[in-house]
Short mmCIF file of C-alpha atoms in Angstrom, two decimals:
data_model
loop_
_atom_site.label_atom_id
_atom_site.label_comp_id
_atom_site.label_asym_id
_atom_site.label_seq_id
_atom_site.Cartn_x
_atom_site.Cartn_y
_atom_site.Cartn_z
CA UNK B 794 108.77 -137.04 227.66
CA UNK B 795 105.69 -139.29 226.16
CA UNK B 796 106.37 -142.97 227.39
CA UNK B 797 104.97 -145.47 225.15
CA UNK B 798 101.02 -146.34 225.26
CA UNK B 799 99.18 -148.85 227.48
CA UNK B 800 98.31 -151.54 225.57
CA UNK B 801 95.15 -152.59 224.88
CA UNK B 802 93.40 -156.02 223.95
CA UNK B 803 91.34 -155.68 220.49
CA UNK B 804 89.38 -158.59 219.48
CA UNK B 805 89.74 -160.23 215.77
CA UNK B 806 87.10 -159.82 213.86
CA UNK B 807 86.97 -161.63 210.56
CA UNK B 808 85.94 -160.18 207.88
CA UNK B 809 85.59 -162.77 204.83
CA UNK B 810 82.51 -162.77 204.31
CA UNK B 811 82.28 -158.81 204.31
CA UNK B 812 85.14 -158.82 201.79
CA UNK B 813 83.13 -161.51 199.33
CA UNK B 814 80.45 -159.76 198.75
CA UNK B 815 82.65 -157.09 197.12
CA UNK B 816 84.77 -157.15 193.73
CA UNK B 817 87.76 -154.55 193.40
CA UNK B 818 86.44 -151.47 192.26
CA UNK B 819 87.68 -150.30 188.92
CA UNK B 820 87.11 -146.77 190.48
CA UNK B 821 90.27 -147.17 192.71
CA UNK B 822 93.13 -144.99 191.39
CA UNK B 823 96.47 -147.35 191.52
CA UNK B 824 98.30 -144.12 190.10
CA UNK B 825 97.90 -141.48 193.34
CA UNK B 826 98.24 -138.08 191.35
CA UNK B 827 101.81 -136.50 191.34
CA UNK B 828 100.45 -133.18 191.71
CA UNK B 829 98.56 -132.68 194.91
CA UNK B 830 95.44 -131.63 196.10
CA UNK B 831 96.60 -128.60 197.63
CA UNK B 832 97.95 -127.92 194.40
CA UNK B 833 94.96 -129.29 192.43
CA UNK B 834 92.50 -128.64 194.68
CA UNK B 835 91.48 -131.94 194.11
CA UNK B 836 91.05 -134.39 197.26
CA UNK B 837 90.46 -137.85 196.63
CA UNK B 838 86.93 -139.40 198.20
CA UNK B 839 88.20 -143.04 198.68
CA UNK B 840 84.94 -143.62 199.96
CA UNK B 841 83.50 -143.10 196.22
CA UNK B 842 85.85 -144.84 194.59
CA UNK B 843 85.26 -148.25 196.92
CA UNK B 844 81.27 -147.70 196.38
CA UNK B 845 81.11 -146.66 199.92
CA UNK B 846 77.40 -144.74 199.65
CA UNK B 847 77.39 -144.23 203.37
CA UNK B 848 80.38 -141.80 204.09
CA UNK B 849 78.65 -138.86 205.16
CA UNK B 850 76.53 -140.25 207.51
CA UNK B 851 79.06 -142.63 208.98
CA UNK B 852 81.31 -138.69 209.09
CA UNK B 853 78.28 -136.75 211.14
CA UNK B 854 77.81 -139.98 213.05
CA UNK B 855 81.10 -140.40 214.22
CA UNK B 856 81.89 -136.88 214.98
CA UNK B 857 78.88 -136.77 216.83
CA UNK B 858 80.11 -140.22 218.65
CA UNK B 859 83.27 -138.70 219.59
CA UNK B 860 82.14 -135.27 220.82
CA UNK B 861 78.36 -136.29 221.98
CA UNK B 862 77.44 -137.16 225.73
CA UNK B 863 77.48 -140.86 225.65
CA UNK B 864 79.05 -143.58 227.88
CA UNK B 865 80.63 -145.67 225.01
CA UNK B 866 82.25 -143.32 222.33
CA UNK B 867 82.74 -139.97 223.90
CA UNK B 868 85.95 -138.45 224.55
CA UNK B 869 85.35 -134.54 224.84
CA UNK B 870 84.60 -133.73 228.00
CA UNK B 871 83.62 -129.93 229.71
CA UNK B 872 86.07 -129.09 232.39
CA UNK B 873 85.05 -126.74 235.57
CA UNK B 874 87.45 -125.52 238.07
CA UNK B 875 85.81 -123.54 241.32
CA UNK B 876 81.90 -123.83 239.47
CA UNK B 877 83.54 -122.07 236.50
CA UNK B 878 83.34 -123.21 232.77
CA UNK B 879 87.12 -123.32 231.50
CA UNK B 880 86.56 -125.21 228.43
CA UNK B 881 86.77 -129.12 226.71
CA UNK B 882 89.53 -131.43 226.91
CA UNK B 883 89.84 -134.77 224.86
CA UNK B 884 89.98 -137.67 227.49
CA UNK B 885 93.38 -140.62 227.31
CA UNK B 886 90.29 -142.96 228.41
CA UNK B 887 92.46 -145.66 229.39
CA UNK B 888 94.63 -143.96 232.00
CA UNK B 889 92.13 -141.08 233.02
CA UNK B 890 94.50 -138.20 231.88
CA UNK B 891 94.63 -135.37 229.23
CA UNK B 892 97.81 -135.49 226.41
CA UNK B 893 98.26 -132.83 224.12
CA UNK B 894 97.96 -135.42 221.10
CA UNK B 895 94.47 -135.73 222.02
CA UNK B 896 93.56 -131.98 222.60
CA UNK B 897 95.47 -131.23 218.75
CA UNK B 898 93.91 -134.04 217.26
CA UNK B 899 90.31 -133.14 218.62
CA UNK B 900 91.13 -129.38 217.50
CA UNK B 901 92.26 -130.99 213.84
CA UNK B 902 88.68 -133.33 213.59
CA UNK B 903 86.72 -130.31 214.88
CA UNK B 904 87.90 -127.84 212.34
CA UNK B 905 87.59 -130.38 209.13
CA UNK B 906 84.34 -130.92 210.30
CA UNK B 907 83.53 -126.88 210.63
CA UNK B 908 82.71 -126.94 213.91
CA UNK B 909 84.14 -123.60 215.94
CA UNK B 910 82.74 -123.70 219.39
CA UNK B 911 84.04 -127.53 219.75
CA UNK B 912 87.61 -126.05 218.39
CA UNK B 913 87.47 -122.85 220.83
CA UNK B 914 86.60 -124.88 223.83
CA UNK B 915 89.63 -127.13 223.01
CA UNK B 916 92.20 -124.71 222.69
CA UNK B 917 90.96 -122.17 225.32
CA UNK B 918 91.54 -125.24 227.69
CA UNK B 919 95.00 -126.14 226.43
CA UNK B 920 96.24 -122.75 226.52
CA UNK B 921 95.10 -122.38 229.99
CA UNK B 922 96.40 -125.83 231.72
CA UNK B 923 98.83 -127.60 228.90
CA UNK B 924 100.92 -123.87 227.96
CA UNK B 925 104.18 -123.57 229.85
CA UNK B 926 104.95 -120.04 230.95
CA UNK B 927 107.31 -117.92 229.09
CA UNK B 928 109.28 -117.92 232.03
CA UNK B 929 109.92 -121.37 233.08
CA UNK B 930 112.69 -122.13 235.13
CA UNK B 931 113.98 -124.80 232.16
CA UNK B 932 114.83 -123.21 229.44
CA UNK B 933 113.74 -125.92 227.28
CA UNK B 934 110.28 -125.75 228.36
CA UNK B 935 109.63 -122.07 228.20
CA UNK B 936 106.17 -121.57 225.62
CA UNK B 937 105.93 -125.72 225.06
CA UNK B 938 102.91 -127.34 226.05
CA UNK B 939 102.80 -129.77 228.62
CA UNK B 940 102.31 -133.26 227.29
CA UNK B 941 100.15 -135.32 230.33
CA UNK B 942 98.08 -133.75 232.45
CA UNK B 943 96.41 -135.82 235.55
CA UNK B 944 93.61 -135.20 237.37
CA UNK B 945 94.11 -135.08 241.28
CA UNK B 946 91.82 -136.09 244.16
CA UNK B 947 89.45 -133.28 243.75
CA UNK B 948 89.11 -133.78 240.03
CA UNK B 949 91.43 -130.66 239.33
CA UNK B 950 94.04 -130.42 236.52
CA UNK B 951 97.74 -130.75 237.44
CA UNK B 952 100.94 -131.01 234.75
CA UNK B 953 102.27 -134.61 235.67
CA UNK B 954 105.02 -133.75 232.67
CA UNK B 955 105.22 -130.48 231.34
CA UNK B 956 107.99 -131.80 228.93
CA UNK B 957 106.60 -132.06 225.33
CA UNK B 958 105.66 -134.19 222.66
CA UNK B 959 106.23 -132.34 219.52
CA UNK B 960 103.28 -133.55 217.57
CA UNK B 961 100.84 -131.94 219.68
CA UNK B 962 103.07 -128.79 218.87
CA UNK B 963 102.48 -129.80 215.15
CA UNK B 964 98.99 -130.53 215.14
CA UNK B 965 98.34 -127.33 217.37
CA UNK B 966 99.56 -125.13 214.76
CA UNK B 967 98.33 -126.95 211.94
CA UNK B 968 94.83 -127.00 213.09
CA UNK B 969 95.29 -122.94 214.06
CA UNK B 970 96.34 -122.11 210.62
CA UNK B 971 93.12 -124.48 209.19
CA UNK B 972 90.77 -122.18 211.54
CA UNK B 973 92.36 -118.92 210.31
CA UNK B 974 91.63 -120.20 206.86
CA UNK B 975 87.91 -121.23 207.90
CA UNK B 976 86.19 -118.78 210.32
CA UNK B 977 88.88 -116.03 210.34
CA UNK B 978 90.95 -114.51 213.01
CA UNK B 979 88.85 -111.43 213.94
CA UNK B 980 86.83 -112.98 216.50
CA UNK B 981 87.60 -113.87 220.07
CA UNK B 982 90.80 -116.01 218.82
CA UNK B 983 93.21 -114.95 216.54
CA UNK B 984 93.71 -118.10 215.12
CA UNK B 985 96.72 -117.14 212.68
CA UNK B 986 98.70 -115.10 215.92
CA UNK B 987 98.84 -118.19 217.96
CA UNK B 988 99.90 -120.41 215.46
CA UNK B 989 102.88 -118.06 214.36
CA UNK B 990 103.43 -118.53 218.06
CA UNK B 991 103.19 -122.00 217.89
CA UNK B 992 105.63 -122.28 214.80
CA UNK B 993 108.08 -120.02 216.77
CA UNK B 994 107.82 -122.35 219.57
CA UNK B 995 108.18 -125.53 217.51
CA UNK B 996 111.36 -123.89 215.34
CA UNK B 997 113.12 -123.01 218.73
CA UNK B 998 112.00 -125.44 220.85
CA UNK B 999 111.57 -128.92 219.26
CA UNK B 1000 113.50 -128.54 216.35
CA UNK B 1001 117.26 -130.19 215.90
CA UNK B 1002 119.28 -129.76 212.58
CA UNK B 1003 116.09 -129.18 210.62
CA UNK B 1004 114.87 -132.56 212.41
CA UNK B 1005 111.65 -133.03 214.65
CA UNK B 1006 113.22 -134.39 217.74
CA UNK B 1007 111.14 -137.01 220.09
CA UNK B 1008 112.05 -134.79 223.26
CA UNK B 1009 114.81 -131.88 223.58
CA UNK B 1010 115.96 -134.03 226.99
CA UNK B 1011 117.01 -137.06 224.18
CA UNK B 1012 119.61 -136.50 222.01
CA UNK B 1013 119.89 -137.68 218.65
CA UNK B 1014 116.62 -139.16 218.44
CA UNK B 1015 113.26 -138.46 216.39
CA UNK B 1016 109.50 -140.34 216.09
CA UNK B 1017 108.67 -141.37 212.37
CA UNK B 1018 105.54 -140.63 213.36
CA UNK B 1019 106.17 -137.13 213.96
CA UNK B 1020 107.26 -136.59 210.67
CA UNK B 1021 104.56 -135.33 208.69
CA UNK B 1022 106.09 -133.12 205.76
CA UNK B 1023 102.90 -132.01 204.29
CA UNK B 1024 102.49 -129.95 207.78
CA UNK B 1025 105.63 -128.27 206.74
CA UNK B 1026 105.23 -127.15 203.34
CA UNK B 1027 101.63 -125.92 204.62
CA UNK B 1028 103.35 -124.36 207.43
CA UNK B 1029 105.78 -122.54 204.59
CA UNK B 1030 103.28 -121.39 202.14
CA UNK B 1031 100.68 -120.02 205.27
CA UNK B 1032 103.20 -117.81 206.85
CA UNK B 1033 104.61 -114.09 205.64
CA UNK B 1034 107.86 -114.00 206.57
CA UNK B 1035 110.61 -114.95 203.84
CA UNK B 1036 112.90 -116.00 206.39
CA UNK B 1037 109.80 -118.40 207.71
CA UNK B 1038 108.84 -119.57 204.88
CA UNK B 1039 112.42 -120.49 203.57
CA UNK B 1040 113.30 -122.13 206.65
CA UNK B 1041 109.57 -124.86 206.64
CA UNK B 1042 110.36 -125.72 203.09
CA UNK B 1043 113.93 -126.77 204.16
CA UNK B 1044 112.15 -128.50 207.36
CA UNK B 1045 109.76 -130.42 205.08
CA UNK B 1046 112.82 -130.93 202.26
CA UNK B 1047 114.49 -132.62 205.05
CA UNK B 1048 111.76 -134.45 206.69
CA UNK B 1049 111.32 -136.63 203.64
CA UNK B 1050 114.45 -137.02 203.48
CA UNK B 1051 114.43 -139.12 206.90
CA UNK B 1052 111.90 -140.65 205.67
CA UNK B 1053 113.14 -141.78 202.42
CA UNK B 1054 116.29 -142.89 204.40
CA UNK B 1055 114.23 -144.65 207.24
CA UNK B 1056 112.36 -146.83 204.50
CA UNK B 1057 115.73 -148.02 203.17
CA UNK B 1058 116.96 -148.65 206.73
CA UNK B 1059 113.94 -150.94 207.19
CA UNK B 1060 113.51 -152.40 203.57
CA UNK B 1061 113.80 -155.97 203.54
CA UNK B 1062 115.42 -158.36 205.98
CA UNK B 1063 115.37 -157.75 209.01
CA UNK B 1064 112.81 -155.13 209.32
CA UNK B 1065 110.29 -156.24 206.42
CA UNK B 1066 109.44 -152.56 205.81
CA UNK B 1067 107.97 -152.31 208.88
CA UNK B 1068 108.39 -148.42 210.22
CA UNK B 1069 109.92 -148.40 213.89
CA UNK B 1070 108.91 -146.37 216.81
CA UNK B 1071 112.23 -144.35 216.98
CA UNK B 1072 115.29 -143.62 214.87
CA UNK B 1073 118.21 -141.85 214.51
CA UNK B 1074 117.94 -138.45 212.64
CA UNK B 1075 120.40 -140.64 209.88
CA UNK B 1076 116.84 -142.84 209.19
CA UNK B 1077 118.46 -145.92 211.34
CA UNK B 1078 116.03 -147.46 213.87
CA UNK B 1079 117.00 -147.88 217.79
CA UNK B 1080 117.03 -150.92 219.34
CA UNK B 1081 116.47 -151.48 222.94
CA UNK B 1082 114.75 -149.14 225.44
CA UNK B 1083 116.26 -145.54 225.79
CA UNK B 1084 114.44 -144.37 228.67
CA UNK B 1085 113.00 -145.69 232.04
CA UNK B 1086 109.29 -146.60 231.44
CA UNK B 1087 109.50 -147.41 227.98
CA UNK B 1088 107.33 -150.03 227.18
CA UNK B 1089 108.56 -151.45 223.74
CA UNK B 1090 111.98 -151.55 222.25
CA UNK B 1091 112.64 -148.74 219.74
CA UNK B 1092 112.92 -150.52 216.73
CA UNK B 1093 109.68 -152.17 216.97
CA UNK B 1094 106.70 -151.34 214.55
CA UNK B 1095 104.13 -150.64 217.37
CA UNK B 1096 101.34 -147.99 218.71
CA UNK B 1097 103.27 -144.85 217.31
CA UNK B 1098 104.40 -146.43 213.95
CA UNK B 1099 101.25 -147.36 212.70
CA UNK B 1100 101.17 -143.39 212.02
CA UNK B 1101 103.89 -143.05 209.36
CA UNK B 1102 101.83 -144.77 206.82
CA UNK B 1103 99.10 -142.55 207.32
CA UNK B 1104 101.44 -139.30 207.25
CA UNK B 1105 103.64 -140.38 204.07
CA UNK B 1106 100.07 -140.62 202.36
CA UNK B 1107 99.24 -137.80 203.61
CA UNK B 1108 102.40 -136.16 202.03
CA UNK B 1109 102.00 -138.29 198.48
CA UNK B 1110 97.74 -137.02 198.74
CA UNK B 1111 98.40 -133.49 199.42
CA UNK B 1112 101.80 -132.76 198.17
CA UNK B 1113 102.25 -135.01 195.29
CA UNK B 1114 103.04 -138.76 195.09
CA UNK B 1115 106.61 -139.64 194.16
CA UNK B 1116 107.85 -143.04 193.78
CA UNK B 1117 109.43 -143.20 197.29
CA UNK B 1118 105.82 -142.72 198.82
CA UNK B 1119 104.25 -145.86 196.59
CA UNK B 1120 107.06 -147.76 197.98
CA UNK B 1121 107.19 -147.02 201.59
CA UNK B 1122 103.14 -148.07 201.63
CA UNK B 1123 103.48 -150.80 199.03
CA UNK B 1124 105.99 -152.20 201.38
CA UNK B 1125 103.79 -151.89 204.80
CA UNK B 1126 101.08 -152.84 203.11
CA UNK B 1127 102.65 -155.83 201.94
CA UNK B 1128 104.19 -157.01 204.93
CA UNK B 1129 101.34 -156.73 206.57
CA UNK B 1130 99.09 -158.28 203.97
CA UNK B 1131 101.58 -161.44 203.92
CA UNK B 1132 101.77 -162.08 207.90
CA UNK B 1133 97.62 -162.05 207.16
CA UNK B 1134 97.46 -164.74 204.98
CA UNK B 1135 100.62 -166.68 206.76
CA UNK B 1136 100.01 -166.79 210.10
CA UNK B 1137 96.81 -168.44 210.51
CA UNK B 1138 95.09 -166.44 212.53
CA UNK B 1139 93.13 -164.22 209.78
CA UNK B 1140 94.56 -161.04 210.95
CA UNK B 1141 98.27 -158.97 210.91
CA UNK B 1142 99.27 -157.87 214.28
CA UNK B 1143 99.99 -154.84 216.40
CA UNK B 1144 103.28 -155.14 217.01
CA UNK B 1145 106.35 -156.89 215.27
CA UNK B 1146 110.00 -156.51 215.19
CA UNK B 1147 112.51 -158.33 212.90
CA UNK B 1148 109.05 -159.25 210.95
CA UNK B 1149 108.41 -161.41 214.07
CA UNK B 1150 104.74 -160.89 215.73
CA UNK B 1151 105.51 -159.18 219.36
CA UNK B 1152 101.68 -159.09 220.11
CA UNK B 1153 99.23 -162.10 220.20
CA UNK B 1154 96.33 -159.28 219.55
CA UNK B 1155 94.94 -158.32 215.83
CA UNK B 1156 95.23 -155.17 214.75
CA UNK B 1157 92.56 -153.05 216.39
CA UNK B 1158 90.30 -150.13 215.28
CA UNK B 1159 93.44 -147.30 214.86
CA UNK B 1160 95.39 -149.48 212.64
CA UNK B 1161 93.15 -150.51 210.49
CA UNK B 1162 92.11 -146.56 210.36
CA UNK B 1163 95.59 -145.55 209.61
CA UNK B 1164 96.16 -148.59 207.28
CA UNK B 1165 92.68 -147.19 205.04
CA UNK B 1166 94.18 -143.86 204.92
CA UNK B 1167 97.75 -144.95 203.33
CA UNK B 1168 95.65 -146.05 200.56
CA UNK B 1169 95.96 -143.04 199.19
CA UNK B 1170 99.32 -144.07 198.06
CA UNK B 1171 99.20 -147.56 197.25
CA UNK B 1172 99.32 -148.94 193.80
CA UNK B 1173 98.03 -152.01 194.50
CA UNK B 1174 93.92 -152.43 193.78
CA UNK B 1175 93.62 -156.11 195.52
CA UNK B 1176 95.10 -154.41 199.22
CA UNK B 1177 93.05 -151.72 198.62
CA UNK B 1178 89.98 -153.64 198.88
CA UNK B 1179 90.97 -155.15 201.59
CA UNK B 1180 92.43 -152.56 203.86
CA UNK B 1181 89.92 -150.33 203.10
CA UNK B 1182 87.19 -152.41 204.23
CA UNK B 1183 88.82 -153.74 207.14
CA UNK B 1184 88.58 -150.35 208.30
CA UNK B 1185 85.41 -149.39 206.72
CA UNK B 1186 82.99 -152.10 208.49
CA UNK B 1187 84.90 -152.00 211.74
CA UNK B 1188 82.73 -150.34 214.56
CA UNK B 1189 83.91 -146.86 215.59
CA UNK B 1190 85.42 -147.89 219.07
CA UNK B 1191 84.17 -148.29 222.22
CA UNK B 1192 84.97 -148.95 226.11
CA UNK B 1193 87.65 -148.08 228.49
CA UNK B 1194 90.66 -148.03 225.27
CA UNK B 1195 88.30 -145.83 222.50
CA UNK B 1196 90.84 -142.71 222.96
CA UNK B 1197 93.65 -143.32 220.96
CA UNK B 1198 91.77 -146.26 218.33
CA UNK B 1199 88.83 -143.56 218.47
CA UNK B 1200 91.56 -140.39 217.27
CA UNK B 1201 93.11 -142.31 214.54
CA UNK B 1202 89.44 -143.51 213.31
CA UNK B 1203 88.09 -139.91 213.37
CA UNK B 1204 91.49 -138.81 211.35
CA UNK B 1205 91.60 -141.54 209.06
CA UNK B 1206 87.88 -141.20 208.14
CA UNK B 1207 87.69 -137.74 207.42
CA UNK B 1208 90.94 -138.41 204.97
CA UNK B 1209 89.42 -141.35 203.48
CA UNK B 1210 85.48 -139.71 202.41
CA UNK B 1211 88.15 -136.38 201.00
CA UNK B 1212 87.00 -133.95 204.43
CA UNK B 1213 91.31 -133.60 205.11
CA UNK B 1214 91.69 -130.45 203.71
CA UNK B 1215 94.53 -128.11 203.62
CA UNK B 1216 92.60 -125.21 203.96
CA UNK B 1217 94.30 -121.34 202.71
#
């Protein structure tokens, strides 16, 4: 089971006079396109339309941040066991351990960003040390990857929970089924084998009622931020069997479904349309703490929520934008945008629950990424300048807490210069 993140301390950084010295663009699109770019073929450069000249290098740059030997930014590191080279893993800088998030998400940047021997070192090292055996003694874990591995006194690898979380599961296969579409599976990997594998495992294993579920040892509970129905209509249209592809349509069919009926479970009082970190399958958020070691209350907007805004863009970006997607970001957006100007300290916050601040910190480098990226379905030009330069002219991140800020940054920047692609 994930426990919630350590937090970390970002410092505000004001951005006035950044914002002054530029006007709305009348580039930005206030009507995201119903029909989507994996329809289209047609992915939106947000970049271009804010008169952002700099994307590409500030791409390469940050890539090479993130994946270069460096003190400050990197977070892919080689691994050797007994003076042999057993591949890369993406570093949880802040507690000094290895999470499959990280090792998917690093796998998702490096394939958007063509880069194979970055992507093969990742997975060869996940399927090694994160893979459960087929024959696990639980059931439930048989094939699932290990969420948090931790590095014992010798520097070795060890599975401190091989319980999942499903959205390395996701991004695993997701990113497979990209590198199939890229480089082809007739080289050392067969890309497009191990992510049917991965599907089969996900379908079986972390799948309730057509519902993503946080952890198969919680019942009747889901992440909104693990709901990410553009992965699921992908996952449909990539793979050959009928049976398959019926059954990922239904999954993303019913995904936005939750989502649709999470939104109107936060709209409003008391929530402020705030997403929450869990929820009932039914859309309702969860108050109070479910499991020993959670940090923050369920039905806070925190670390894991700041996701679903960039994942129901996602979904309105690649899929098509229906109304329900304007609204759900419109209303973040908003709420966030209003605590801003109210509060007095020139910033929104990282955490708040019944609209309330729970943090004293500003929003830090993987908010404002993920907040950028759900521009791509907000209708509203004035936010857009401002959330998108928030993120823009904030400093890729650095120091002991750059691991999950620096994952979200790398995501959210490849989506907002149009590099996210669906590839088939």
């Amino acid at each position: 089971m994930k426990l919630n993140r350590t937090l970390w301390i970002a410092p505000a950084i004001t951005l006035a006079s950044v914002f002054a010295s530029y006007s709305v663009s009348a580039a930005f699109n206030p009507n995201p396109p119903s029909v989507g770019a994996y329809e289209s073929g047609q992915y939106r450069n947000l970049a271009q339309e804010m008169n952002a000249h700099d994307a590409q290098a500030k791409l390469d740059a940050g890539f090479a941040n993130m994946f270069g030997e460096n003190t400050q930014q990197q977070l892919y590191y080689g691994y050797y066991e007994g003076g042999y080279y057993n591949g890369h893993y993406i570093k949880t800088t802040d507690t000094n351990d290895i999470r499959t998030e990280g090792q998917s998400w690093g796998m998702t940047i490096a394939v958007m960003m063509d880069k194979q021997q970055e992507f093969d070192n990742l997975w060869r090292f996940a399927k090694k040390y994160q893979k459960n055996s087929d024959q696990h003694s639980d059931p439930a874990k048989r094939g699932v990857y290990a969420w948090q591995l931790k590095f014992n006194s010798s520097g070795q690898v060890y599975k401190n929970d091989d319980g999942p979380a499903p959205d390395g599961e996701e991004y695993f296969a997701f990113a497979l089924l990209n590198a199939d579409a890229r480089w082809g599976s007739h080289g050392s990997i067969n890309y497009y084998q191990e992510a049917l594998v991965m599907l089969q495992t996900i379908k079986t294993k972390l799948m309730k009622d057509g519902v993503i579920v946080f952890s198969p040892y919680v019942d009747n509970v889901t992440d909104p931020s693990y709901h990410i129905p553009a992965f699921y209509d992908y996952f449909a249209d990539r793979v050959v069997n009928s049976a398959d592809k019926q059954y990922w349509a239904s999954v993303a069919t019913r995904s936005r479904q939750f989502l649709q009926d999470h939104f109107a479970k936060v709209d409003g009082s008391p929530y402020w349309n705030l997403p929450t970190y869990l929820a009932r399958p039914s859309g309702d958020p969860i108050p109070g703490n479910l499991f020993s070691g959670q940090a923050n209350p369920g039905d806070w907007y925190e670390l894991d929520a700041w996701r679903v805004a960039m994942n129901v863009a996602m979904d309105a970006h690649i899929m098509g934008a229906k109304a329900w997607h304007k609204n759900a970001i419109n209303g973040i957006l908003g709420a966030l945008a209003y605590n801003k100007s109210a509060n007095g300290a020139g910033c929104y916050k990282q955490k708040y629950w019944m609209g309330m601040e729970q943090s004293p910190y500003c929003a830090g480098e993987g908010q404002k990424a993920a907040n950028a990226a759900a521009l791509l379905a907000s209708t509203n030009a004035e936010q857009a300048n401002d959330f998108f330069y928030d993120f823009w002219h904030t400093p890729q991140p650095t120091g002991q807490y750059r691991y999950y800020h620096g994952c979200l940054y790398m995501l959210a920047l490849l989506q907002v210069t149009g590099n996210f692609v669906f590839y088939n």
